[in-house]
mmCIF file of C-alpha atoms and ligand atoms in Angstrom:
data_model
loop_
_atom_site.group_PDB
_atom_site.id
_atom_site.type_symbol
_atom_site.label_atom_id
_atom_site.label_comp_id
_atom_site.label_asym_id
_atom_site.label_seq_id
_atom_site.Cartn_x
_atom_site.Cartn_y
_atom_site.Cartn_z
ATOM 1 C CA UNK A 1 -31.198 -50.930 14.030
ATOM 2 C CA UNK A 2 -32.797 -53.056 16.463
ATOM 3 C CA UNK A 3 -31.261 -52.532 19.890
ATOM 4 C CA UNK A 4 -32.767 -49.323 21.280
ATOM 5 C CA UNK A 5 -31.394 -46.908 23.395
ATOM 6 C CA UNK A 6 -31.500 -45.337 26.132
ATOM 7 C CA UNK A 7 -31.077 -41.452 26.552
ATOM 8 C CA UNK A 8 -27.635 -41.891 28.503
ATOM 9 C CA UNK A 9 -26.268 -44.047 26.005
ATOM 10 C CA UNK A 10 -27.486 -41.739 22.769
ATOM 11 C CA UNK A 11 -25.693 -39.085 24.623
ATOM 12 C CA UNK A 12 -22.808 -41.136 24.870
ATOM 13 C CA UNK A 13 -22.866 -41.860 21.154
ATOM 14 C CA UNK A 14 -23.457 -38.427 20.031
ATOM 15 C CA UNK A 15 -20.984 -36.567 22.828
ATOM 16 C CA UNK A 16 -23.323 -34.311 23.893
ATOM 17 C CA UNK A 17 -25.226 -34.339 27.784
ATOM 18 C CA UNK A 18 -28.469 -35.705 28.356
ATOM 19 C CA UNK A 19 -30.255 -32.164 28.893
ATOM 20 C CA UNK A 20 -29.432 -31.543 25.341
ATOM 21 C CA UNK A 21 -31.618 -34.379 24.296
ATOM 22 C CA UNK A 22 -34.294 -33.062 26.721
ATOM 23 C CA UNK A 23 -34.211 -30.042 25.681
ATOM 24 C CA UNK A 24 -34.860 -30.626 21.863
ATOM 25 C CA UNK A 25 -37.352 -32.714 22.624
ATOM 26 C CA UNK A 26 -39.434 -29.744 24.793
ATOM 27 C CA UNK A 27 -38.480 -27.865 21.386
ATOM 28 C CA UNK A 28 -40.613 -30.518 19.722
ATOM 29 C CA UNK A 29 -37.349 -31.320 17.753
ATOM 30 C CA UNK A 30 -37.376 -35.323 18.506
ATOM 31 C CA UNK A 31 -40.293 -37.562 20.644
ATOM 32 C CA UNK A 32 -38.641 -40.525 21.203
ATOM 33 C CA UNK A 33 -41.208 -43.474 22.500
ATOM 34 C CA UNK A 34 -41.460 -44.367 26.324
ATOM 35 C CA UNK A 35 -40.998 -47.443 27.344
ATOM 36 C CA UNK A 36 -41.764 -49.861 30.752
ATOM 37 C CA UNK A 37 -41.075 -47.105 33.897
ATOM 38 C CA UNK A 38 -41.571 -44.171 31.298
ATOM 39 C CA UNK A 39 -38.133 -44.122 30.135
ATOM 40 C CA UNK A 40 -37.369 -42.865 26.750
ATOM 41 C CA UNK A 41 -36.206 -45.317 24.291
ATOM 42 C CA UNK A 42 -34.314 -43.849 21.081
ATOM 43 C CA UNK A 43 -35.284 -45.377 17.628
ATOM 44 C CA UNK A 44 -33.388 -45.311 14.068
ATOM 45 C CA UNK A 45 -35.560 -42.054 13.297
ATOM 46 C CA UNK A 46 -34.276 -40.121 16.044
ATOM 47 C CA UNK A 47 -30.721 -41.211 15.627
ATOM 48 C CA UNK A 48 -30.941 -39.441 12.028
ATOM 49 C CA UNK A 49 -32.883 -36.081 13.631
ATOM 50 C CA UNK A 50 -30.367 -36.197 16.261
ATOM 51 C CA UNK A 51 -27.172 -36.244 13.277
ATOM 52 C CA UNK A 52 -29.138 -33.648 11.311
ATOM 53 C CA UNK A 53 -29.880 -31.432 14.460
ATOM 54 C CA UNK A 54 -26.330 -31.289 15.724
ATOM 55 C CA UNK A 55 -24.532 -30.797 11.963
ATOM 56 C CA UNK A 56 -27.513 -27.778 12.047
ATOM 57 C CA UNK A 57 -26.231 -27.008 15.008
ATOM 58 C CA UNK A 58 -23.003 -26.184 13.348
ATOM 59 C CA UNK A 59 -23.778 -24.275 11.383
ATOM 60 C CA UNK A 60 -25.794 -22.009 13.586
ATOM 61 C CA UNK A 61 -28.830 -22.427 12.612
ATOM 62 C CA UNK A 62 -31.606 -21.438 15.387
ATOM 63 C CA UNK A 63 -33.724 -24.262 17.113
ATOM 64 C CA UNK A 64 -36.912 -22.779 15.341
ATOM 65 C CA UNK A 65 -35.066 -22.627 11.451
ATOM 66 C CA UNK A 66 -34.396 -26.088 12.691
ATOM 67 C CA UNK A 67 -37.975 -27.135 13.640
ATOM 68 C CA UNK A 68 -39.037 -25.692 10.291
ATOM 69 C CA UNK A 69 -36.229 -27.129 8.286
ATOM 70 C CA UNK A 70 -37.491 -30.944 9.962
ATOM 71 C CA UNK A 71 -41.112 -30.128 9.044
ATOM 72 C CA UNK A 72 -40.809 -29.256 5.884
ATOM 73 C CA UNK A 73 -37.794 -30.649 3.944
ATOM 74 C CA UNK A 74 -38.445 -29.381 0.376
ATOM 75 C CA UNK A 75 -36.041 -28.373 -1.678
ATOM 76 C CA UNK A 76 -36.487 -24.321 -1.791
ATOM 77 C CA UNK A 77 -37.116 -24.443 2.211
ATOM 78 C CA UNK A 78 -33.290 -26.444 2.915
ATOM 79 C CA UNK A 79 -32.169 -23.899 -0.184
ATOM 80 C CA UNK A 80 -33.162 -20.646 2.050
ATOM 81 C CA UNK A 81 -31.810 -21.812 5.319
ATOM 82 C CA UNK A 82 -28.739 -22.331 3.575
ATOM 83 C CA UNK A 83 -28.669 -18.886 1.725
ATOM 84 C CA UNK A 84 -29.491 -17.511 5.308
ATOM 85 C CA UNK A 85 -26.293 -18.602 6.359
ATOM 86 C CA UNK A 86 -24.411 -17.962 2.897
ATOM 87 C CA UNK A 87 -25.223 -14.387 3.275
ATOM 88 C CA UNK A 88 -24.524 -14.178 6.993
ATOM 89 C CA UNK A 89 -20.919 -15.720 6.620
ATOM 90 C CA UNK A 90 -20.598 -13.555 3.437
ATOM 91 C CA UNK A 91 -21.613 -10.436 5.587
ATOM 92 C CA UNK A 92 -19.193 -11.322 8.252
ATOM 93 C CA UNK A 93 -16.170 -12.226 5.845
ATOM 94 C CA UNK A 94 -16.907 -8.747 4.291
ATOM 95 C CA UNK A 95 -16.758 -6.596 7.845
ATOM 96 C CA UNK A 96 -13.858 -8.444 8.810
ATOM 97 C CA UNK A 97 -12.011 -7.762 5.507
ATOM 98 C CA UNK A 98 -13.003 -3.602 5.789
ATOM 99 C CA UNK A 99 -11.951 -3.990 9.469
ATOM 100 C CA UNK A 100 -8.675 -5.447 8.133
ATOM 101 C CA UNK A 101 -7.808 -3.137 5.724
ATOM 102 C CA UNK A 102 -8.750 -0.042 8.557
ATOM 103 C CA UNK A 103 -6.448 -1.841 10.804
ATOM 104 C CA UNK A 104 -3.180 -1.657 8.168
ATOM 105 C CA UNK A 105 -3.962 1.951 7.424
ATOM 106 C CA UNK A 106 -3.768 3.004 10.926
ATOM 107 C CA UNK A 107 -0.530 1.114 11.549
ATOM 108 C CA UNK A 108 0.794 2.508 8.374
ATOM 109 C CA UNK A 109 0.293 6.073 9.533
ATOM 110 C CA UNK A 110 1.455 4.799 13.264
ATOM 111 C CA UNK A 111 4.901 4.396 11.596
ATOM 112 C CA UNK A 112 5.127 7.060 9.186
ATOM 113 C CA UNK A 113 3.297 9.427 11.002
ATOM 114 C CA UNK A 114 4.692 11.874 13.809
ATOM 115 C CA UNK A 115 2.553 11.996 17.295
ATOM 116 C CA UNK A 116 0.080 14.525 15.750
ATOM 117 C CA UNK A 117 -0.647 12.667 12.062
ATOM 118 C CA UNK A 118 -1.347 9.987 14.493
ATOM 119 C CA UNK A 119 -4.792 10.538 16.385
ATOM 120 C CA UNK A 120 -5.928 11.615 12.629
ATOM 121 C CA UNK A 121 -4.619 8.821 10.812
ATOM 122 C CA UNK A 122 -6.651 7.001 13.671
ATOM 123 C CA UNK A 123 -9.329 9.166 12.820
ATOM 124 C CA UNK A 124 -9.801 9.317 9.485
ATOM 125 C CA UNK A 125 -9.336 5.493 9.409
ATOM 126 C CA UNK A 126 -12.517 4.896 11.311
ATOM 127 C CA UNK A 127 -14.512 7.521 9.302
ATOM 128 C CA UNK A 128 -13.587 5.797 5.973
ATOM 129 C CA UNK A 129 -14.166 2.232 7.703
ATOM 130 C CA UNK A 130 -17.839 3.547 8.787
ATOM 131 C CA UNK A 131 -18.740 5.061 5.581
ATOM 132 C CA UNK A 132 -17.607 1.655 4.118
ATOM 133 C CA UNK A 133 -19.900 -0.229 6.023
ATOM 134 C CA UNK A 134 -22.566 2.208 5.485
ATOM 135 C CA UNK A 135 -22.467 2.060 1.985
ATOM 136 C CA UNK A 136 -22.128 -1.857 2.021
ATOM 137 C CA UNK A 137 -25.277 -2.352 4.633
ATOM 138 C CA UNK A 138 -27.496 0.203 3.213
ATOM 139 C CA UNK A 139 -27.845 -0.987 -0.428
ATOM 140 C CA UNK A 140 -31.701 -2.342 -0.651
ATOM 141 C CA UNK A 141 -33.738 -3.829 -3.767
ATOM 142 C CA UNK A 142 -36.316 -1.180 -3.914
ATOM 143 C CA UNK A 143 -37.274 -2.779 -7.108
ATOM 144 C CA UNK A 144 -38.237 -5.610 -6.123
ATOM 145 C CA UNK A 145 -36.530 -8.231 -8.668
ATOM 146 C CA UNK A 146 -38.106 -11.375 -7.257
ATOM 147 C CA UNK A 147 -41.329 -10.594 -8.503
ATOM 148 C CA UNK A 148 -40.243 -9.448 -11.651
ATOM 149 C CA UNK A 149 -38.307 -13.051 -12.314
ATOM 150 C CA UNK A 150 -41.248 -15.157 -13.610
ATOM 151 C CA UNK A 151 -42.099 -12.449 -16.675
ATOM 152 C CA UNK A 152 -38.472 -10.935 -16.820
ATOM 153 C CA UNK A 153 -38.258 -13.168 -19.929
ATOM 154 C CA UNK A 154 -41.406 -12.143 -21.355
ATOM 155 C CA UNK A 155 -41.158 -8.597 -20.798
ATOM 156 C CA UNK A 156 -37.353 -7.790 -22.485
ATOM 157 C CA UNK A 157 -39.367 -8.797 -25.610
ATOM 158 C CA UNK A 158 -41.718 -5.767 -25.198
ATOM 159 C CA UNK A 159 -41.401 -2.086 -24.749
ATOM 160 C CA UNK A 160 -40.296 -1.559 -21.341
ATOM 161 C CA UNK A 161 -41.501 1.995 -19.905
ATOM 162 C CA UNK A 162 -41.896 4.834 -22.085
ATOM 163 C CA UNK A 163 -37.895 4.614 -22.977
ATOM 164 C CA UNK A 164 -38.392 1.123 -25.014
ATOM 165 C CA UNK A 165 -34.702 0.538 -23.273
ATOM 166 C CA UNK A 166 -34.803 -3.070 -24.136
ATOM 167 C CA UNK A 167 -35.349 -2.664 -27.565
ATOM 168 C CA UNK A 168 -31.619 -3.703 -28.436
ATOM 169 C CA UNK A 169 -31.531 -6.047 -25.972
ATOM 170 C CA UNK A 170 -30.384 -9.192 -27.845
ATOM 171 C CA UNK A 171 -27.684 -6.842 -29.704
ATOM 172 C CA UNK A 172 -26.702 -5.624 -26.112
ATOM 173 C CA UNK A 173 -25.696 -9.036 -24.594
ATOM 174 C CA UNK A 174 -23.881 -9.859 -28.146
ATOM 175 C CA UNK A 175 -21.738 -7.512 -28.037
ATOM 176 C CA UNK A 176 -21.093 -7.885 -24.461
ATOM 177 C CA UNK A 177 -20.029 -11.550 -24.709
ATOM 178 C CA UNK A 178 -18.854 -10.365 -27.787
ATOM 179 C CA UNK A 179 -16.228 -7.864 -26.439
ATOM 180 C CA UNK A 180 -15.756 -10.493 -23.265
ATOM 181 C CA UNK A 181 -14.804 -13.415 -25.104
ATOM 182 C CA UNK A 182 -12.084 -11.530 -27.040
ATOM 183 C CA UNK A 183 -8.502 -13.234 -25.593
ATOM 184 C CA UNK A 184 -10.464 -15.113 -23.520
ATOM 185 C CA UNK A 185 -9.256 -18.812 -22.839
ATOM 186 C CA UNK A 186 -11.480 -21.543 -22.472
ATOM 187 C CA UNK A 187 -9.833 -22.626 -18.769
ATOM 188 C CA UNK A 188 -10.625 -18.965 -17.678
ATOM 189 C CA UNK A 189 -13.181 -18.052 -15.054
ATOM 190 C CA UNK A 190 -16.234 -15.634 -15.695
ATOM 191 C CA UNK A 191 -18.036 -14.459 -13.707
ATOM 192 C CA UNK A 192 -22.144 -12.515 -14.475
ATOM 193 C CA UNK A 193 -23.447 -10.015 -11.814
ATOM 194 C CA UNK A 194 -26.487 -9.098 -12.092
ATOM 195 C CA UNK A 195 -27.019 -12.473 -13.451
ATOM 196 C CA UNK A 196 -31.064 -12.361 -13.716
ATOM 197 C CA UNK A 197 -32.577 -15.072 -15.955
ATOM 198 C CA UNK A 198 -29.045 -16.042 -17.179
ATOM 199 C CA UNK A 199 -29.567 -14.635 -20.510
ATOM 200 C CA UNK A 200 -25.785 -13.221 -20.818
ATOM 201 C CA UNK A 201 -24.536 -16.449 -18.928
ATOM 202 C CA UNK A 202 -25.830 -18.694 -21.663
ATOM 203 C CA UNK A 203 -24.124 -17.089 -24.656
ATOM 204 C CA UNK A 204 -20.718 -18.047 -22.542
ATOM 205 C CA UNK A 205 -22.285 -21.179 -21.348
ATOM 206 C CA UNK A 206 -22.855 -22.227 -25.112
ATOM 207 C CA UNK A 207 -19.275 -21.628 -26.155
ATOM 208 C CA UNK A 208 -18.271 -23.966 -23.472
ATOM 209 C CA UNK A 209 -16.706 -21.088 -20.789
ATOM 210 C CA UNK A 210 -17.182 -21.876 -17.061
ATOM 211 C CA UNK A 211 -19.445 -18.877 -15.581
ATOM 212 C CA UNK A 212 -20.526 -18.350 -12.623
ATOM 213 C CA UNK A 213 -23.788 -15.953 -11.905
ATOM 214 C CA UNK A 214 -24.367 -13.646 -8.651
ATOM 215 C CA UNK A 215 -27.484 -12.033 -8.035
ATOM 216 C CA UNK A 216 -29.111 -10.859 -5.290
ATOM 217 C CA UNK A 217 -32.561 -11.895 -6.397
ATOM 218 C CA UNK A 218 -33.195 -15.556 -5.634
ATOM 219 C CA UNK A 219 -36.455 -15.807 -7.620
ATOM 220 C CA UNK A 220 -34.374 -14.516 -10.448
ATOM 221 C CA UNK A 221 -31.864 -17.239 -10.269
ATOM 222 C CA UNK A 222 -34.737 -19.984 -9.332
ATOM 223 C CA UNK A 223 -35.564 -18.858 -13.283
ATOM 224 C CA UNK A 224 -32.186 -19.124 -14.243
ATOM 225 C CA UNK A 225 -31.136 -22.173 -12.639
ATOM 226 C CA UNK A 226 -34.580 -23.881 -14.542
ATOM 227 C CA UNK A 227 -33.475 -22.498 -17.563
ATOM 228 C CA UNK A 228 -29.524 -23.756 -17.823
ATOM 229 C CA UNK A 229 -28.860 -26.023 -15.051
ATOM 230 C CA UNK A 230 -25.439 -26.073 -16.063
ATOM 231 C CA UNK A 231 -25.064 -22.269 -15.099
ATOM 232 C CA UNK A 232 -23.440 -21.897 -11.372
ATOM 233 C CA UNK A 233 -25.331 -19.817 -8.983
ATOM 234 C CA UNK A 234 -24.815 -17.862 -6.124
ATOM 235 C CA UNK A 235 -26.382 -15.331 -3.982
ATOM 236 C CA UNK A 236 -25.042 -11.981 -4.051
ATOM 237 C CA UNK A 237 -24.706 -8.363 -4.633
ATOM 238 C CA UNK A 238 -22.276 -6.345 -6.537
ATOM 239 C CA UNK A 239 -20.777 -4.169 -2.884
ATOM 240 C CA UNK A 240 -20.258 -7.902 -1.111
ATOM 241 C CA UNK A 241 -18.682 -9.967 -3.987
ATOM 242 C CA UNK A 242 -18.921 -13.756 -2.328
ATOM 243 C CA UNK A 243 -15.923 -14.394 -3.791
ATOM 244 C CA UNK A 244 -12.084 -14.760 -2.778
ATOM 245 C CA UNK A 245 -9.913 -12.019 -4.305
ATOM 246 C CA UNK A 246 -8.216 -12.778 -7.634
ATOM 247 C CA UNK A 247 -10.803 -15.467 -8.864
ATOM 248 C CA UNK A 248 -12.362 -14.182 -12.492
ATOM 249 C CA UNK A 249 -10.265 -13.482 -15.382
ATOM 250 C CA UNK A 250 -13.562 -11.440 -16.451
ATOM 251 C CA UNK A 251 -16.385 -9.960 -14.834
ATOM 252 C CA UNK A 252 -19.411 -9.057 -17.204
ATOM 253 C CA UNK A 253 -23.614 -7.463 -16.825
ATOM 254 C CA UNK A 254 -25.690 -6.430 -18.232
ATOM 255 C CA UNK A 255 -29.029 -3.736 -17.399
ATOM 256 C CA UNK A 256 -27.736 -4.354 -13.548
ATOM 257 C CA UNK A 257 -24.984 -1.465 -12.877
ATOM 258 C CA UNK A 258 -27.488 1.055 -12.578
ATOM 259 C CA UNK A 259 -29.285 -0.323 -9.864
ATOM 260 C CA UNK A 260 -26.059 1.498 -7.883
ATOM 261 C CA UNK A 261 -25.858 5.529 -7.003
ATOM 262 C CA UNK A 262 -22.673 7.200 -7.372
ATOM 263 C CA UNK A 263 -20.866 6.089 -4.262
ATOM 264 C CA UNK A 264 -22.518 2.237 -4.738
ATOM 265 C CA UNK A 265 -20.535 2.672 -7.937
ATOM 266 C CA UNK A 266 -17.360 3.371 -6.852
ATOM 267 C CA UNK A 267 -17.511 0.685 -3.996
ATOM 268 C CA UNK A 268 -18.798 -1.785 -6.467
ATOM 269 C CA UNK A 269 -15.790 -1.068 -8.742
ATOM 270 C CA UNK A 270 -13.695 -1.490 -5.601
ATOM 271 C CA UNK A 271 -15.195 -4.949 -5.228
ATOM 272 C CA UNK A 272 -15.284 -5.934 -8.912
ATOM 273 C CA UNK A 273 -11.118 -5.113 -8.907
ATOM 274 C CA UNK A 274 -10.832 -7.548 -6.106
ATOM 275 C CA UNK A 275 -11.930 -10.377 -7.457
ATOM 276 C CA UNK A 276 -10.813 -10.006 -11.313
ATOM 277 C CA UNK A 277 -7.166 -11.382 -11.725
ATOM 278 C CA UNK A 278 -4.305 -8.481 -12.159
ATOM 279 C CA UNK A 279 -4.657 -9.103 -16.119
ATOM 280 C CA UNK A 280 -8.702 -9.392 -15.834
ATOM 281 C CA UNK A 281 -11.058 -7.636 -17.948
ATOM 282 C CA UNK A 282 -14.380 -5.990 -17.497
ATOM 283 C CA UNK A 283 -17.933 -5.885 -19.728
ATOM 284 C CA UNK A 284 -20.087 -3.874 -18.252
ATOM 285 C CA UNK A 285 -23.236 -2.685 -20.881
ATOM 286 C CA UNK A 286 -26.065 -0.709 -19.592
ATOM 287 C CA UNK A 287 -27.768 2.644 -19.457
ATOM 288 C CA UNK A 288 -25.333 5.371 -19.612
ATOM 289 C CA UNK A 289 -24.830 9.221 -20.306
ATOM 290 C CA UNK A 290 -21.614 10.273 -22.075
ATOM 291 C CA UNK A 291 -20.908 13.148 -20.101
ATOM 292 C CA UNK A 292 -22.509 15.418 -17.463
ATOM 293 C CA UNK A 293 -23.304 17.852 -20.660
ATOM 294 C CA UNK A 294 -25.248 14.764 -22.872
ATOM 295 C CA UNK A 295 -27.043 13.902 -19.816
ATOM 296 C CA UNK A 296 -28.610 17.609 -19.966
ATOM 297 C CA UNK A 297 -28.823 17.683 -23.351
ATOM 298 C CA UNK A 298 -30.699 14.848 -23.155
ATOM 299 C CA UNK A 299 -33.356 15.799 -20.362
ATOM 300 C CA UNK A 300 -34.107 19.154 -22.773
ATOM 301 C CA UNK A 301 -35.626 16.873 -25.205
ATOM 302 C CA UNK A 302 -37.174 14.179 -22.579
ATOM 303 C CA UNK A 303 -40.806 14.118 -21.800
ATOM 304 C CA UNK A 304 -41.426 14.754 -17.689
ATOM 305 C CA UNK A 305 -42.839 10.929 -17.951
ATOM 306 C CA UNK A 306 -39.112 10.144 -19.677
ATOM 307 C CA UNK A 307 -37.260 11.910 -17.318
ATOM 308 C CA UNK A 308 -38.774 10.522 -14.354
ATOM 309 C CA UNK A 309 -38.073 6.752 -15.664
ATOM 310 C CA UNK A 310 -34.521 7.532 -15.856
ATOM 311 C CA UNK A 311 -34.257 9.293 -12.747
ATOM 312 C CA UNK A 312 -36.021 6.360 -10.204
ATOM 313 C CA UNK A 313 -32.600 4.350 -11.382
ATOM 314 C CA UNK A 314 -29.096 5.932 -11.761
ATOM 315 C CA UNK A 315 -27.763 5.413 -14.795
ATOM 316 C CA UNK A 316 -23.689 6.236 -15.068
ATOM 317 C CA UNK A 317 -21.507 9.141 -15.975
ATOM 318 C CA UNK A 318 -19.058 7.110 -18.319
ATOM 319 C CA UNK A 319 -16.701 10.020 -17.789
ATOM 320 C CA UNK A 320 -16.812 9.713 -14.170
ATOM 321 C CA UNK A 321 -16.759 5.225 -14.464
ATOM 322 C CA UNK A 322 -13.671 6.083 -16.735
ATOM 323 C CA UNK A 323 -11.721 8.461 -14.272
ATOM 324 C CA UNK A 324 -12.462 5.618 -11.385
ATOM 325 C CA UNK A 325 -11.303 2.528 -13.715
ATOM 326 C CA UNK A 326 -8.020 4.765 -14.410
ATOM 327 C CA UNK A 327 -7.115 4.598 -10.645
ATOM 328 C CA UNK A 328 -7.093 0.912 -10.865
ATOM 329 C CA UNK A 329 -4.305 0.926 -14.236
ATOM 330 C CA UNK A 330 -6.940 0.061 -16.708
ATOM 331 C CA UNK A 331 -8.309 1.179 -20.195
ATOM 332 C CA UNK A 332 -11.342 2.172 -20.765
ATOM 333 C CA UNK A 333 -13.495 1.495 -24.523
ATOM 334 C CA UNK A 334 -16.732 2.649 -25.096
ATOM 335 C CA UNK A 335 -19.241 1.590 -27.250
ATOM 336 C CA UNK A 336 -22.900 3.288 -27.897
ATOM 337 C CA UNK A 337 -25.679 0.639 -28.517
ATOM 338 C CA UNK A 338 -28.531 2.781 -28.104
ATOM 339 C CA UNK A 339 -29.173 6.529 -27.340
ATOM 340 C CA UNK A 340 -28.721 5.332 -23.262
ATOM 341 C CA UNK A 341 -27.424 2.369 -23.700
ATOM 342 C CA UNK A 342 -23.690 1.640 -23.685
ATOM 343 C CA UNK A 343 -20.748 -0.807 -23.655
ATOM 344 C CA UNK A 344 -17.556 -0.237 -21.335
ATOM 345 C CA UNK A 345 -15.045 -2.570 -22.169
ATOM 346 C CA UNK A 346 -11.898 -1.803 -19.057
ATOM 347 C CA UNK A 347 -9.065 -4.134 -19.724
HETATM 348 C C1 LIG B 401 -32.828 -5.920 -15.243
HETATM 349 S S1 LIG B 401 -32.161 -7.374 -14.567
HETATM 350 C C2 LIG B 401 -30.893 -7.837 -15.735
HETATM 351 C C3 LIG B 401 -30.647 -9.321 -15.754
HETATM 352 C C4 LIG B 401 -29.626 -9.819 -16.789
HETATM 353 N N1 LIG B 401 -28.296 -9.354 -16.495
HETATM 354 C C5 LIG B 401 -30.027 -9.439 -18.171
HETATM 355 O O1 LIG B 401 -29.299 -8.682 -18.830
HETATM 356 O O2 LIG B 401 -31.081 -9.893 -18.619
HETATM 357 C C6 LIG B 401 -31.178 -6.762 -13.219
HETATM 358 C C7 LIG B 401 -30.644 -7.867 -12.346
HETATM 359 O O3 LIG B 401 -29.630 -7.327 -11.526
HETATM 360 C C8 LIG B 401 -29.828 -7.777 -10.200
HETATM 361 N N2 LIG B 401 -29.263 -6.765 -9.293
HETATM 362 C C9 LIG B 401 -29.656 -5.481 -9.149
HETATM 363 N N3 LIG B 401 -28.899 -4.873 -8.228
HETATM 364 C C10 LIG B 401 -28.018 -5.796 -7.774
HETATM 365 C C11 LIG B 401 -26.993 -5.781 -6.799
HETATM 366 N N4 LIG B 401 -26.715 -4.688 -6.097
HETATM 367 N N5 LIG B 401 -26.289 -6.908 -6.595
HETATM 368 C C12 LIG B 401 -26.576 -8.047 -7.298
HETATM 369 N N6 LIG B 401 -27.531 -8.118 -8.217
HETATM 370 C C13 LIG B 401 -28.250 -7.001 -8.462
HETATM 371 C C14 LIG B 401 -31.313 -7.914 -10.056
HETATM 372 O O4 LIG B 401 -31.675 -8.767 -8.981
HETATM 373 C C15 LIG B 401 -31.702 -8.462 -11.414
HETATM 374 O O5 LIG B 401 -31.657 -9.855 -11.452
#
């Protein structure tokens, strides 16, 4: 491109006024040269800032994630501005969809209701809808997975803790993909939460199954991604799905439900309903009491050291998973691994 221009014609081009132009260039955003009488002139190079600005623009990105995205155009800074907005949209889809669903409740009772089931149909409504939200919002990675990612490999090969709960690991993820892959076709959809290093991924990936893993650790799927670029990534967390209803024939994880307390649980079963297909299946394997009465029977015998290991997680009732899979229509199959470490198989 030879010709230059001027900034009233590059506004022209680009459909958007003059000021604009000033204005990202005060922002440092573009310096385009001056010329005789200090006009600006506009060169190739800006034309391209100017395109990639404007489609940032779009997608509502801030003027400084802009600046930094132009400054430094690696591939794990453009990643992270895009997961920024992935997660926003995700978020947003999400309150929308609980909003939704508050919405038909309250018109349901509207109809059926008579004047007084009214105001508490209204009422109860917006209780549930907040407590949603709560629950949704609130869920945090006290853990701190991203800086467990680089050694995650490594350390599943040790003793973990003082409960050695990864001692069966390789015999765990078997018999997950195991259990998964039973009916399965090859044209069905799977999809891993809790997808980590991809270790669980890869035994589908393998058998040539299309997976797709969620996690809400991106330095866990950074390790992932290196290991099996074939696997398909995205960030997420088991109470905001990023997914469109009815999209997996199977969900399956592994050593990730228990990151979830009780109520996580039953909105994360919610979730994991939405998105499996009416005939879908479920693997879930992980650290699990049998009952209420083995968890105590359990803690008699535990070290304090033991006890305390299990307790900074929340490993599940499988009596109380079962009642809340029920709800839904399915069947529930359980299979011990390890003293606390199960398989539920919900088809
Ligand atoms: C112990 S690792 C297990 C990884 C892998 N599934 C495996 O079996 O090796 C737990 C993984 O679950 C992810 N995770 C924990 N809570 C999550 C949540 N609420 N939503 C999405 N991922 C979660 C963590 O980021 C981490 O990658």
């Amino acid at each position: 491109m030879n010709k230059r221009y001027n900034i009233k014609e590059v506004a022209e081009i680009f459909k958007i006024p003059a000021n604009k132009l000033r204005f990202y260039e005060k922002k440092g955003l573009l310096k385009p040269k001056r010329g005789e009488n200090n006009y600006r002139y506009y060169s190739e190079d800006d034309f391209i800032r100017i395109q990639t600005i404007l489609m940032y623009r779009t997608l509502n990105l801030s003027v400084e994630d802009i600046s930094d995205l132009l400054a430094n155009s690696e591939k794990a800074n453009v990643l992270d501005h895009f997961y920024k907005q992935w997660e926003a949209v995700n978020n947003s889809i999400h309150r929308m969809r609980d909003v939704k669903n508050s919405l038909e409740k309250i018109m349901d009772s509207i109809y059926d209701g008579n004047n007084d089931g009214v105001m508490e149909g209204i009422i109860k409504s917006a209780q549930e809808l907040n407590s949603i939200q709560e629950t949704r919002e609130n869920w945090k990675d006290k853990w701190n997975f991203d800086s467990w990612a680089k050694s995650y490999d490594k350390s599943v090969k040790n003793e973990v803790g003082t409960l050695n709960l990864y001692r069966k690991y390789d015999e765990l993820l078997d018999t997950v993909y195991l259990k998964a892959s039973e009916g399965l076709k090859q044209s069905d959809s799977i999809l891993d939460i809790g997808v980590g290093t991809g270790n669980l991924s890869n035994r589908f990936l393998e058998k040539g199954y299309s997976v797709t893993g969620v996690d809400q650790s991106r330095e866990m799927m950074n390790v992932a991604k290196n290991k099996y670029p074939n696997l398909k990534l995205r960030l997420g967390e088991f109470l905001k799905l990023p997914f469109d209803n009815g999209s997996f024939e199977c969900i399956v994880s592994t050593y990730a439900f228990h990151h979830l307390n009780d109520e996580e649980k039953k909105l994360a079963i919610k979730e994991m309903m939405r998105v499996l297909t009416a005939e879908g299946t479920i693997v879930i394997g992980d650290m699990m009491f049998k009952d209420e009465e083995s968890r105590r029977e359990i803690f008699d015998r535990y070290t304090k050291e033991q006890i305390e290991e299990i307790e900074d997680e929340y490993y599940s009732d499988i009596s109380v998973l079962r009642e809340e899979f029920i709800k839904y229509g399915k069947t529930v199959d359980v299979q011990r691994i390890d003293e606390l470490i199960y398989v539920v198989h919900v088809y």
